[in-house]
Amino acid sequence: MKNHTHDASGNGLNRAKPYQLVLFPLNNGATNVYFVLILSYVAQFGSSILHLGIFASLMVTIMRVCDAITDPIIGAMMDRTSTRIGKFRPFMILGSVVMALSVIALYILLPLIPDTMMPARYVGFTVVYFIWVIGYTFQTSVTRAGQTVLTNDPNQRPMFTIFNTVGSLLGMGIMQFLIPLVKAMYDVKDAAGNVITSGYADPMVYRIITPIGIAISVLLTILAIIGIAEKDRPEFYGLGGKQENVKLSEYAQIIKANKPMQRLMVAGAGCKLALAIATNTTVLLALYGIVMGNYNSLYLPMMVLGYVCAVPFFLLSMRTSQKKGQRASLIRYVSVALICYVGVLVLLIVSDYGNPSLMLSFPFEGGGAINLYTILFILFFGVGYGAYYATADMPIPMVADCSDYETYRSGKYIPGIMGTMFSLVDKLVSSLAQTLVAFIFLACAGLSELPTDSTPYSAGIKVAVIVMFCIIPMLAWAATLLAMKGYTLTGAKMKEIQAVNAARKTAIEQGMSLEEAMERYQTMDQVPEQLRN
């Protein structure tokens, strides 16, 4: 069989074609459709439609704890999988199908259970949500694990962050844009135009957004499968040759020995918690609809502002990553976000409900003229959110670095378990975010159910918004910076790792055993000149 592993220059790097770099990250966009559709709205749906109260928020966290068992099992399954269509594509297909069917059952079928059968609603919600979590794990783990076969070029991997974010925007951004518009169509208003019943309390909203979300996710999944198809072959798995199955009992020791992965899990948790809290639907609804008084006028302009401000930071972070490594880029731009959010925090503290000069105002959907307060908010929030959003998904390609480091350290190719361990943290933090939202509103504002834009303003709601929109993300970013301080996979170190792995792979292809190759090539000075990056 022809060896497609090395690029034309013969320096041992596995480089992706442009279309592969563009298409495969759409897998993250496909799963982020459900990140918005489920994780951002399921608690609101459970409270407003199924009338489950805080149970829905609690169940999100409880189900993610179950992933402590399912994630490593699925990761081990992926590492052991070898089919006619590769290692990763079966999990993409199965995950997409499971999520589509479960979201139909959740948002369309469960509301058909009459409210006289509440136990059936509780059981149905729990079972369907658990099935959805399994499907989500199948597909999200491929985004992280599949990068190891896509490219190991230190100059290409930072580009994955940009295309990954573009894919996320196609999924997450479209849903964040469309769902509020659909919700607004079903708002019940009084004669003065004030919302008296939120559209999120109408089952029709969920019946409309469900097929839209499924269609977008399936399309993005198909494109992602095309992107990885050529690379999802044994010759791109680790050091090549026969892949040794890793025993389940060995995984704990592997993770314990992989210090960079441990630190990345903490950093990834910080980034994900900041994203999940600051972009939570209920938090944004409380900020723009209750504290600032006009959700329909403010939400879309501020969402678009954040995305627009992220564009220059994507380019800057990519350049920084290519020159100094992804660690340096993550530290630099998370620091920018942390500094800017100090300004956002101050502005929210001094905001004054009922005083237009100390509230956000934007001339959209009935909003007023822009004032100085809004200009300052746009400045601090735009730069801070842009810097943070550009790095929010950066830990994902860094998982591939940690997987390559494990191959360099032990000779084992286990992208499945590496990806699912990171995915486990991702999902635990996401679920914790929803539970935190519910408990913070309960603790600060005394609300037993999540607020809607028809909930009256109170000082407690303002405190809850400040805590969730600013303080928690800032603490999460501080944890990210602390974790990255001791992260050893710098740009220079990754170049050495790729060169050593390439030398070992070439030696194995020429008949050397894995053990001999691991012993012969350990540092850059032992690598043949033509394989040094």
Short mmCIF file of C-alpha atoms in Angstrom, two decimals:
data_model
loop_
_atom_site.label_atom_id
_atom_site.label_comp_id
_atom_site.label_asym_id
_atom_site.label_seq_id
_atom_site.Cartn_x
_atom_site.Cartn_y
_atom_site.Cartn_z
CA MET A 1 0.00 0.00 0.00
CA LYS A 2 1.20 3.45 -0.81
CA ASN A 3 2.30 5.44 2.25
CA HIS A 4 0.34 8.68 2.45
CA THR A 5 1.69 9.65 5.84
CA HIS A 6 4.51 11.99 4.88
CA ASP A 7 4.13 15.17 2.90
CA ALA A 8 5.87 15.87 -0.35
CA SER A 9 8.90 17.39 1.29
CA GLY A 10 9.64 14.14 3.07
CA ASN A 11 10.04 15.71 6.50
CA GLY A 12 7.72 13.20 8.15
CA LEU A 13 4.79 15.51 8.80
CA ASN A 14 1.22 14.45 8.10
CA ARG A 15 -0.39 17.54 6.58
CA ALA A 16 -4.06 17.99 5.83
CA LYS A 17 -5.37 19.25 2.51
CA PRO A 18 -7.19 22.59 2.67
CA TYR A 19 -10.64 21.07 2.21
CA GLN A 20 -9.94 18.62 5.06
CA LEU A 21 -8.98 21.44 7.43
CA VAL A 22 -12.20 23.23 6.49
CA LEU A 23 -14.66 20.33 6.53
CA PHE A 24 -13.67 18.07 9.43
CA PRO A 25 -14.06 20.78 12.14
CA LEU A 26 -17.71 21.05 11.06
CA ASN A 27 -18.20 17.98 13.26
CA ASN A 28 -17.92 20.33 16.22
CA GLY A 29 -20.48 22.59 14.60
CA ALA A 30 -22.81 19.61 14.23
CA THR A 31 -22.63 18.83 17.95
CA ASN A 32 -22.78 22.50 18.94
CA VAL A 33 -26.20 22.68 17.31
CA TYR A 34 -27.33 20.39 20.11
CA PHE A 35 -25.22 22.29 22.63
CA VAL A 36 -27.58 25.21 22.02
CA LEU A 37 -30.72 23.18 21.32
CA ILE A 38 -30.39 20.99 24.42
CA LEU A 39 -27.94 22.38 26.96
CA SER A 40 -29.06 25.99 26.55
CA TYR A 41 -32.80 25.30 26.49
CA VAL A 42 -33.55 21.95 28.13
CA ALA A 43 -33.85 23.41 31.63
CA GLN A 44 -36.16 26.16 30.36
CA PHE A 45 -38.17 23.53 28.47
CA GLY A 46 -38.37 21.24 31.49
CA SER A 47 -39.51 24.09 33.72
CA SER A 48 -41.91 25.91 31.37
CA ILE A 49 -43.34 23.10 29.22
CA LEU A 50 -43.07 19.89 31.27
CA HIS A 51 -43.43 21.75 34.59
CA LEU A 52 -40.62 19.77 36.20
CA GLY A 53 -39.29 22.77 38.13
CA ILE A 54 -35.67 22.62 39.20
CA PHE A 55 -35.60 18.85 38.52
CA ALA A 56 -34.63 19.48 34.89
CA SER A 57 -31.59 21.53 35.90
CA LEU A 58 -30.56 18.94 38.48
CA MET A 59 -30.97 16.11 35.98
CA VAL A 60 -28.57 17.79 33.56
CA THR A 61 -25.85 17.54 36.19
CA ILE A 62 -26.80 14.04 37.38
CA MET A 63 -26.74 12.66 33.85
CA ARG A 64 -23.31 14.16 33.20
CA VAL A 65 -22.00 12.43 36.31
CA CYS A 66 -23.07 9.17 34.65
CA ASP A 67 -20.62 10.07 31.90
CA ALA A 68 -17.83 9.35 34.37
CA ILE A 69 -18.63 5.73 33.47
CA THR A 70 -19.73 6.00 29.85
CA ASP A 71 -17.03 8.37 28.55
CA PRO A 72 -13.99 6.17 29.27
CA ILE A 73 -15.89 3.13 27.97
CA ILE A 74 -16.73 4.88 24.71
CA GLY A 75 -13.15 6.15 24.42
CA ALA A 76 -11.83 2.62 24.87
CA MET A 77 -14.31 1.39 22.27
CA MET A 78 -13.03 3.97 19.80
CA ASP A 79 -9.39 3.04 20.40
CA ARG A 80 -10.25 -0.61 19.70
CA THR A 81 -12.50 0.09 16.71
CA SER A 82 -11.36 -0.83 13.20
CA THR A 83 -14.00 -1.07 10.48
CA ARG A 84 -14.23 -0.81 6.71
CA ILE A 85 -15.10 2.87 7.14
CA GLY A 86 -12.37 3.56 9.66
CA LYS A 87 -12.07 4.24 13.37
CA PHE A 88 -13.88 7.57 13.70
CA ARG A 89 -16.65 7.74 11.10
CA PRO A 90 -18.83 5.02 12.71
CA PHE A 91 -19.04 7.10 15.89
CA MET A 92 -19.94 10.24 13.93
CA ILE A 93 -22.79 8.47 12.14
CA LEU A 94 -24.14 6.68 15.21
CA GLY A 95 -23.89 9.79 17.38
CA SER A 96 -25.77 11.91 14.85
CA VAL A 97 -28.61 9.38 14.56
CA VAL A 98 -28.98 8.91 18.33
CA MET A 99 -29.05 12.65 19.03
CA ALA A 100 -31.62 13.32 16.29
CA LEU A 101 -34.02 10.65 17.52
CA SER A 102 -33.64 11.59 21.18
CA VAL A 103 -34.24 15.31 20.63
CA ILE A 104 -37.43 14.48 18.70
CA ALA A 105 -38.57 12.34 21.62
CA LEU A 106 -37.64 15.07 24.12
CA TYR A 107 -39.07 18.20 22.54
CA ILE A 108 -41.95 16.81 20.44
CA LEU A 109 -43.16 13.57 22.04
CA LEU A 110 -42.74 14.14 25.80
CA PRO A 111 -45.09 17.19 25.91
CA LEU A 112 -47.82 14.87 24.62
CA ILE A 113 -47.81 13.11 27.99
CA PRO A 114 -50.72 14.72 29.91
CA ASP A 115 -49.92 16.66 33.08
CA THR A 116 -52.06 14.14 34.98
CA MET A 117 -49.23 11.64 34.38
CA MET A 118 -46.33 13.62 35.86
CA PRO A 119 -44.37 10.52 36.97
CA ALA A 120 -44.25 9.46 33.30
CA ARG A 121 -42.87 12.88 32.38
CA TYR A 122 -40.12 12.61 34.99
CA VAL A 123 -39.16 9.11 33.86
CA GLY A 124 -39.40 9.96 30.16
CA PHE A 125 -37.29 13.08 30.56
CA THR A 126 -34.60 11.15 32.45
CA VAL A 127 -34.41 8.24 29.99
CA VAL A 128 -34.47 10.33 26.83
CA TYR A 129 -31.89 12.76 28.16
CA PHE A 130 -29.56 9.90 29.10
CA ILE A 131 -29.81 8.44 25.60
CA TRP A 132 -29.05 11.86 24.11
CA VAL A 133 -25.94 12.16 26.31
CA ILE A 134 -24.62 8.85 24.91
CA GLY A 135 -25.05 10.07 21.33
CA TYR A 136 -23.43 13.39 22.18
CA THR A 137 -20.42 11.56 23.61
CA PHE A 138 -20.07 9.44 20.47
CA GLN A 139 -19.81 12.42 18.17
CA THR A 140 -18.04 15.01 20.31
CA SER A 141 -15.20 12.64 21.14
CA VAL A 142 -14.41 12.32 17.42
CA THR A 143 -13.73 16.06 17.14
CA ARG A 144 -10.91 15.71 19.63
CA ALA A 145 -9.60 12.25 18.71
CA GLY A 146 -9.83 12.65 14.93
CA GLN A 147 -7.41 15.57 14.83
CA THR A 148 -4.54 13.16 15.42
CA VAL A 149 -5.01 11.68 11.95
CA LEU A 150 -5.95 14.94 10.24
CA THR A 151 -2.60 16.72 10.75
CA ASN A 152 0.37 16.79 13.10
CA ASP A 153 1.93 19.87 11.56
CA PRO A 154 2.48 22.46 14.35
CA ASN A 155 1.72 25.20 11.82
CA GLN A 156 -1.59 23.64 10.74
CA ARG A 157 -3.05 22.70 14.10
CA PRO A 158 -3.63 26.32 15.18
CA MET A 159 -5.65 26.75 11.98
CA PHE A 160 -7.97 24.03 13.27
CA THR A 161 -9.11 26.44 15.98
CA ILE A 162 -10.28 28.95 13.37
CA PHE A 163 -12.09 26.42 11.20
CA ASN A 164 -13.46 24.76 14.32
CA THR A 165 -14.92 28.08 15.42
CA VAL A 166 -16.34 28.75 11.97
CA GLY A 167 -18.01 25.36 12.17
CA SER A 168 -19.30 26.18 15.63
CA LEU A 169 -20.75 29.43 14.36
CA LEU A 170 -22.53 27.63 11.54
CA GLY A 171 -24.16 25.38 14.11
CA MET A 172 -24.28 27.32 17.36
CA GLY A 173 -24.52 30.78 15.79
CA ILE A 174 -27.39 29.92 13.47
CA MET A 175 -29.35 28.35 16.32
CA GLN A 176 -28.63 31.28 18.66
CA PHE A 177 -29.87 33.62 15.96
CA LEU A 178 -33.01 31.68 14.91
CA ILE A 179 -34.37 30.46 18.24
CA PRO A 180 -34.97 33.95 19.76
CA LEU A 181 -36.72 34.96 16.54
CA VAL A 182 -39.01 31.94 16.74
CA LYS A 183 -39.56 32.61 20.44
CA ALA A 184 -40.53 36.24 19.73
CA MET A 185 -43.24 35.01 17.33
CA TYR A 186 -44.94 33.23 20.23
CA ASP A 187 -44.51 35.86 22.96
CA VAL A 188 -47.84 36.90 24.46
CA LYS A 189 -47.89 40.66 25.01
CA ASP A 190 -50.25 43.15 26.59
CA ALA A 191 -51.61 46.24 24.87
CA ALA A 192 -48.45 48.18 25.73
CA GLY A 193 -46.23 45.58 24.08
CA ASN A 194 -44.88 44.12 27.32
CA VAL A 195 -44.30 40.36 27.41
CA ILE A 196 -46.73 38.69 29.82
CA THR A 197 -46.02 35.09 28.73
CA SER A 198 -42.69 34.13 27.20
CA GLY A 199 -42.61 32.24 23.92
CA TYR A 200 -40.39 29.68 25.66
CA ALA A 201 -43.56 28.54 27.47
CA ASP A 202 -45.18 27.56 24.15
CA PRO A 203 -44.53 23.95 22.97
CA MET A 204 -44.78 25.10 19.35
CA VAL A 205 -41.43 26.89 19.66
CA TYR A 206 -39.69 23.59 20.36
CA ARG A 207 -41.59 21.79 17.60
CA ILE A 208 -40.26 24.34 15.13
CA ILE A 209 -36.64 24.53 16.27
CA THR A 210 -36.19 20.74 16.57
CA PRO A 211 -36.33 19.81 12.85
CA ILE A 212 -34.31 22.91 11.97
CA GLY A 213 -31.56 21.92 14.39
CA ILE A 214 -31.52 18.31 13.23
CA ALA A 215 -31.26 19.30 9.56
CA ILE A 216 -28.34 21.66 10.22
CA SER A 217 -26.51 19.10 12.37
CA VAL A 218 -26.92 16.27 9.85
CA LEU A 219 -25.65 18.46 7.01
CA LEU A 220 -22.58 19.50 9.00
CA THR A 221 -21.94 15.87 10.00
CA ILE A 222 -21.97 14.75 6.35
CA LEU A 223 -19.48 17.45 5.41
CA ALA A 224 -17.25 16.50 8.36
CA ILE A 225 -17.28 12.85 7.29
CA ILE A 226 -16.10 13.91 3.84
CA GLY A 227 -13.33 15.91 5.49
CA ILE A 228 -11.87 12.99 7.47
CA ALA A 229 -12.62 10.13 5.07
CA GLU A 230 -9.21 10.07 3.37
CA LYS A 231 -7.32 10.20 6.69
CA ASP A 232 -9.42 7.70 8.65
CA ARG A 233 -7.13 4.79 7.77
CA PRO A 234 -4.67 2.63 9.76
CA GLU A 235 -1.53 4.18 8.24
CA PHE A 236 -2.38 7.44 9.98
CA TYR A 237 -2.90 5.87 13.42
CA GLY A 238 -0.01 6.66 15.77
CA LEU A 239 3.35 5.14 14.83
CA GLY A 240 1.78 2.81 12.28
CA GLY A 241 2.00 -0.92 12.16
CA LYS A 242 -0.16 -3.20 14.29
CA GLN A 243 -2.00 -1.25 16.98
CA GLU A 244 -1.68 -2.74 20.46
CA ASN A 245 -4.93 -2.74 22.43
CA VAL A 246 -4.63 -0.96 25.76
CA LYS A 247 -6.23 -2.67 28.73
CA LEU A 248 -8.86 -0.72 30.63
CA SER A 249 -6.78 -1.06 33.78
CA GLU A 250 -3.94 0.83 32.08
CA TYR A 251 -5.90 3.98 31.29
CA ALA A 252 -5.77 5.44 34.80
CA GLN A 253 -2.00 5.08 34.89
CA ILE A 254 -1.67 6.66 31.45
CA ILE A 255 -3.70 9.72 32.44
CA LYS A 256 -1.78 9.97 35.71
CA ALA A 257 1.53 10.02 33.82
CA ASN A 258 0.35 12.50 31.18
CA LYS A 259 0.81 15.76 33.12
CA PRO A 260 0.08 18.07 30.14
CA MET A 261 -3.31 16.38 29.68
CA GLN A 262 -4.15 16.94 33.33
CA ARG A 263 -3.41 20.65 33.07
CA LEU A 264 -5.27 20.93 29.78
CA MET A 265 -8.35 19.37 31.36
CA VAL A 266 -8.30 22.11 34.01
CA ALA A 267 -7.77 24.82 31.38
CA GLY A 268 -10.49 23.35 29.18
CA ALA A 269 -12.85 23.24 32.14
CA GLY A 270 -12.17 26.92 32.82
CA CYS A 271 -12.81 27.90 29.19
CA LYS A 272 -15.96 25.78 28.97
CA LEU A 273 -17.40 27.02 32.26
CA ALA A 274 -16.89 30.63 31.16
CA LEU A 275 -18.62 29.89 27.83
CA ALA A 276 -21.47 27.86 29.31
CA ILE A 277 -22.32 30.41 32.02
CA ALA A 278 -21.79 33.65 30.07
CA THR A 279 -23.79 32.44 27.05
CA ASN A 280 -26.49 30.60 28.98
CA THR A 281 -29.90 31.49 27.58
CA THR A 282 -31.46 32.27 30.94
CA VAL A 283 -28.52 34.42 32.05
CA LEU A 284 -28.64 36.46 28.84
CA LEU A 285 -32.41 36.73 29.07
CA ALA A 286 -32.10 38.04 32.64
CA LEU A 287 -29.34 40.50 31.67
CA TYR A 288 -30.91 41.98 28.54
CA GLY A 289 -34.60 41.36 29.26
CA ILE A 290 -34.87 42.03 33.01
CA VAL A 291 -31.86 44.04 34.23
CA MET A 292 -31.63 46.13 31.04
CA GLY A 293 -35.33 45.95 30.19
CA ASN A 294 -35.39 45.07 26.49
CA TYR A 295 -34.31 41.56 25.46
CA ASN A 296 -35.55 41.79 21.87
CA SER A 297 -33.64 45.03 21.30
CA LEU A 298 -30.35 44.02 22.90
CA TYR A 299 -29.75 40.27 22.55
CA LEU A 300 -29.11 39.98 18.80
CA PRO A 301 -26.99 43.17 18.47
CA MET A 302 -24.77 42.11 21.39
CA MET A 303 -24.47 38.56 20.05
CA VAL A 304 -23.41 39.86 16.63
CA LEU A 305 -21.02 42.32 18.29
CA GLY A 306 -19.28 39.49 20.13
CA TYR A 307 -18.83 37.43 16.96
CA VAL A 308 -17.57 40.41 14.94
CA CYS A 309 -15.05 41.36 17.62
CA ALA A 310 -13.81 37.76 17.71
CA VAL A 311 -12.65 37.83 14.06
CA PRO A 312 -9.42 39.85 14.56
CA PHE A 313 -8.60 37.82 17.65
CA PHE A 314 -8.92 34.58 15.67
CA LEU A 315 -6.28 35.85 13.26
CA LEU A 316 -4.05 37.13 16.06
CA SER A 317 -4.34 33.91 18.05
CA MET A 318 -3.50 31.80 15.01
CA ARG A 319 -0.36 33.83 14.31
CA THR A 320 0.67 33.65 17.96
CA SER A 321 0.08 29.89 18.01
CA GLN A 322 2.14 29.32 14.87
CA LYS A 323 5.05 31.39 16.17
CA LYS A 324 5.04 30.59 19.90
CA GLY A 325 2.71 27.62 20.32
CA GLN A 326 -0.89 27.24 21.41
CA ARG A 327 -0.05 27.58 25.10
CA ALA A 328 1.32 31.10 24.59
CA SER A 329 -1.72 32.11 22.54
CA LEU A 330 -4.20 30.78 25.10
CA ILE A 331 -2.46 32.60 27.95
CA ARG A 332 -2.22 35.90 26.09
CA TYR A 333 -5.81 36.23 24.96
CA VAL A 334 -7.48 34.77 28.04
CA SER A 335 -5.54 37.46 29.94
CA VAL A 336 -6.99 40.12 27.63
CA ALA A 337 -10.51 38.80 28.31
CA LEU A 338 -9.94 38.78 32.06
CA ILE A 339 -8.73 42.40 32.08
CA CYS A 340 -11.60 43.65 29.90
CA TYR A 341 -14.24 41.92 31.99
CA VAL A 342 -13.15 43.98 34.97
CA GLY A 343 -14.66 46.90 33.04
CA VAL A 344 -17.83 44.90 32.27
CA LEU A 345 -18.13 44.04 35.97
CA VAL A 346 -17.89 47.69 37.02
CA LEU A 347 -20.49 48.73 34.44
CA LEU A 348 -22.98 46.11 35.62
CA ILE A 349 -22.44 47.08 39.25
CA VAL A 350 -23.22 50.76 38.57
CA SER A 351 -26.19 50.01 36.30
CA ASP A 352 -29.44 51.51 37.59
CA TYR A 353 -32.78 50.03 36.58
CA GLY A 354 -35.14 52.84 35.60
CA ASN A 355 -32.29 55.29 34.86
CA PRO A 356 -31.87 55.22 31.04
CA SER A 357 -28.40 56.79 31.24
CA LEU A 358 -27.13 53.78 33.24
CA MET A 359 -28.77 51.07 31.15
CA LEU A 360 -27.97 49.55 27.78
CA SER A 361 -29.79 51.12 24.86
CA PHE A 362 -29.61 50.16 21.20
CA PRO A 363 -31.79 51.35 18.27
CA PHE A 364 -33.07 47.90 17.25
CA GLU A 365 -36.56 46.40 17.66
CA GLY A 366 -37.92 49.38 19.56
CA GLY A 367 -34.77 50.24 21.52
CA GLY A 368 -33.55 53.76 22.19
CA ALA A 369 -30.50 55.69 21.04
CA ILE A 370 -27.01 54.59 22.04
CA ASN A 371 -25.76 56.31 25.19
CA LEU A 372 -22.30 56.61 26.79
CA TYR A 373 -22.99 53.63 29.07
CA THR A 374 -23.69 51.44 26.03
CA ILE A 375 -20.55 52.66 24.24
CA LEU A 376 -18.40 51.71 27.23
CA PHE A 377 -20.13 48.34 27.50
CA ILE A 378 -19.57 47.67 23.79
CA LEU A 379 -15.87 48.53 24.19
CA PHE A 380 -15.16 46.32 27.23
CA PHE A 381 -17.55 43.51 26.32
CA GLY A 382 -16.61 43.50 22.62
CA VAL A 383 -12.85 43.23 23.20
CA GLY A 384 -13.19 40.89 26.18
CA TYR A 385 -15.69 38.55 24.56
CA GLY A 386 -13.83 38.64 21.25
CA ALA A 387 -10.54 37.66 22.90
CA TYR A 388 -12.16 34.98 25.00
CA TYR A 389 -14.32 33.51 22.22
CA ALA A 390 -11.29 33.22 19.93
CA THR A 391 -9.62 30.97 22.53
CA ALA A 392 -12.71 29.18 23.90
CA ASP A 393 -12.15 26.16 21.62
CA MET A 394 -8.35 26.30 21.60
CA PRO A 395 -8.05 23.45 24.13
CA ILE A 396 -9.66 21.15 21.53
CA PRO A 397 -6.69 21.04 19.10
CA MET A 398 -4.41 20.97 22.14
CA VAL A 399 -5.94 17.57 22.98
CA ALA A 400 -4.29 16.27 19.80
CA ASP A 401 -0.96 17.60 21.09
CA CYS A 402 -1.47 15.68 24.35
CA SER A 403 -2.37 12.55 22.39
CA ASP A 404 0.79 12.88 20.30
CA TYR A 405 2.75 13.43 23.51
CA GLU A 406 1.36 10.14 24.83
CA THR A 407 2.54 8.38 21.67
CA TYR A 408 5.93 10.05 22.15
CA ARG A 409 6.02 9.11 25.86
CA SER A 410 4.73 5.53 25.76
CA GLY A 411 4.34 4.55 22.11
CA LYS A 412 0.60 4.06 22.59
CA TYR A 413 -1.97 5.57 20.22
CA ILE A 414 -5.12 6.17 22.28
CA PRO A 415 -6.87 9.27 20.88
CA GLY A 416 -10.27 7.90 21.91
CA ILE A 417 -9.58 7.82 25.63
CA MET A 418 -7.72 11.15 25.48
CA GLY A 419 -10.64 12.76 23.68
CA THR A 420 -13.32 11.31 25.93
CA MET A 421 -11.45 12.24 29.12
CA PHE A 422 -11.44 15.82 27.89
CA SER A 423 -15.04 15.45 26.74
CA LEU A 424 -15.97 14.20 30.21
CA VAL A 425 -14.66 17.42 31.77
CA ASP A 426 -16.37 19.43 29.04
CA LYS A 427 -19.76 17.91 29.74
CA LEU A 428 -19.47 17.89 33.52
CA VAL A 429 -18.70 21.60 33.47
CA SER A 430 -21.51 22.30 30.99
CA SER A 431 -24.01 20.50 33.19
CA LEU A 432 -22.64 22.15 36.32
CA ALA A 433 -23.20 25.48 34.61
CA GLN A 434 -26.92 24.86 34.19
CA THR A 435 -27.29 23.73 37.79
CA LEU A 436 -25.31 26.75 38.99
CA VAL A 437 -27.63 29.02 37.03
CA ALA A 438 -30.70 27.55 38.74
CA PHE A 439 -29.20 27.64 42.24
CA ILE A 440 -27.76 31.14 41.88
CA PHE A 441 -31.15 32.51 40.82
CA LEU A 442 -32.66 30.68 43.78
CA ALA A 443 -30.03 31.94 46.25
CA CYS A 444 -29.80 35.54 45.02
CA ALA A 445 -33.37 36.23 43.88
CA GLY A 446 -35.43 33.56 45.63
CA LEU A 447 -36.70 32.16 42.31
CA SER A 448 -37.75 28.51 42.45
CA GLU A 449 -38.17 28.49 38.67
CA LEU A 450 -35.92 30.01 36.02
CA PRO A 451 -36.86 33.60 35.14
CA THR A 452 -38.30 34.68 31.80
CA ASP A 453 -38.38 38.13 30.22
CA SER A 454 -41.76 38.68 31.89
CA THR A 455 -40.22 38.23 35.36
CA PRO A 456 -40.14 41.60 37.18
CA TYR A 457 -36.81 43.25 38.02
CA SER A 458 -35.31 42.85 41.47
CA ALA A 459 -31.96 43.61 43.07
CA GLY A 460 -31.47 39.88 43.60
CA ILE A 461 -31.71 39.19 39.87
CA LYS A 462 -29.11 41.89 39.22
CA VAL A 463 -26.73 40.26 41.72
CA ALA A 464 -27.31 36.86 40.12
CA VAL A 465 -26.53 38.26 36.66
CA ILE A 466 -23.32 39.93 37.87
CA VAL A 467 -22.16 36.70 39.49
CA MET A 468 -22.87 34.56 36.42
CA PHE A 469 -22.06 36.96 33.59
CA CYS A 470 -18.82 38.30 35.09
CA ILE A 471 -17.50 36.84 38.33
CA ILE A 472 -17.73 33.11 37.51
CA PRO A 473 -16.18 33.50 34.01
CA MET A 474 -13.38 35.62 35.49
CA LEU A 475 -12.63 32.98 38.12
CA ALA A 476 -12.71 30.30 35.40
CA TRP A 477 -10.22 32.25 33.28
CA ALA A 478 -7.95 32.66 36.30
CA ALA A 479 -8.00 28.86 36.74
CA THR A 480 -7.13 28.47 33.05
CA LEU A 481 -4.13 30.78 33.38
CA LEU A 482 -2.93 28.97 36.49
CA ALA A 483 -3.17 25.58 34.78
CA MET A 484 -1.31 26.78 31.69
CA LYS A 485 1.57 28.14 33.78
CA GLY A 486 2.98 24.62 34.15
CA TYR A 487 1.91 23.26 30.75
CA THR A 488 5.07 21.92 29.09
CA LEU A 489 3.92 21.38 25.48
CA THR A 490 5.29 24.61 24.09
CA GLY A 491 5.70 25.27 20.37
CA ALA A 492 9.35 24.14 20.45
CA LYS A 493 8.52 20.99 22.42
CA MET A 494 5.78 19.98 19.98
CA LYS A 495 8.19 20.29 17.06
CA GLU A 496 10.55 17.92 18.84
CA ILE A 497 7.73 15.48 19.61
CA GLN A 498 6.56 15.39 15.98
CA ALA A 499 10.12 14.90 14.70
CA VAL A 500 10.83 12.05 17.13
CA ASN A 501 7.49 10.36 16.36
CA ALA A 502 8.21 10.69 12.62
CA ALA A 503 11.65 9.10 13.04
CA ARG A 504 10.18 6.22 15.02
CA LYS A 505 7.42 5.69 12.47
CA THR A 506 9.89 5.62 9.59
CA ALA A 507 12.08 3.14 11.47
CA ILE A 508 9.09 0.85 12.16
CA GLU A 509 8.10 0.98 8.48
CA GLN A 510 11.64 -0.18 7.65
CA GLY A 511 11.37 -3.21 9.96
CA MET A 512 12.48 -1.96 13.38
CA SER A 513 10.36 -3.04 16.36
CA LEU A 514 8.41 -0.49 18.39
CA GLU A 515 10.61 -1.04 21.43
CA GLU A 516 13.79 -0.55 19.39
CA ALA A 517 12.43 2.61 17.75
CA MET A 518 11.37 4.04 21.13
CA GLU A 519 14.88 3.40 22.49
CA ARG A 520 16.73 4.66 19.40
CA TYR A 521 14.89 8.01 18.97
CA GLN A 522 14.18 10.07 22.09
CA THR A 523 15.46 13.61 21.43
CA MET A 524 15.77 15.97 18.48
CA ASP A 525 19.52 15.47 18.06
CA GLN A 526 18.91 11.75 17.41
CA VAL A 527 16.44 12.45 14.58
CA PRO A 528 17.69 12.32 10.96
CA GLU A 529 18.16 15.81 9.51
CA GLN A 530 15.46 15.41 6.85
CA LEU A 531 12.83 14.66 9.52
CA ARG A 532 13.54 17.71 11.68
CA ASN A 533 10.64 20.15 11.24
#
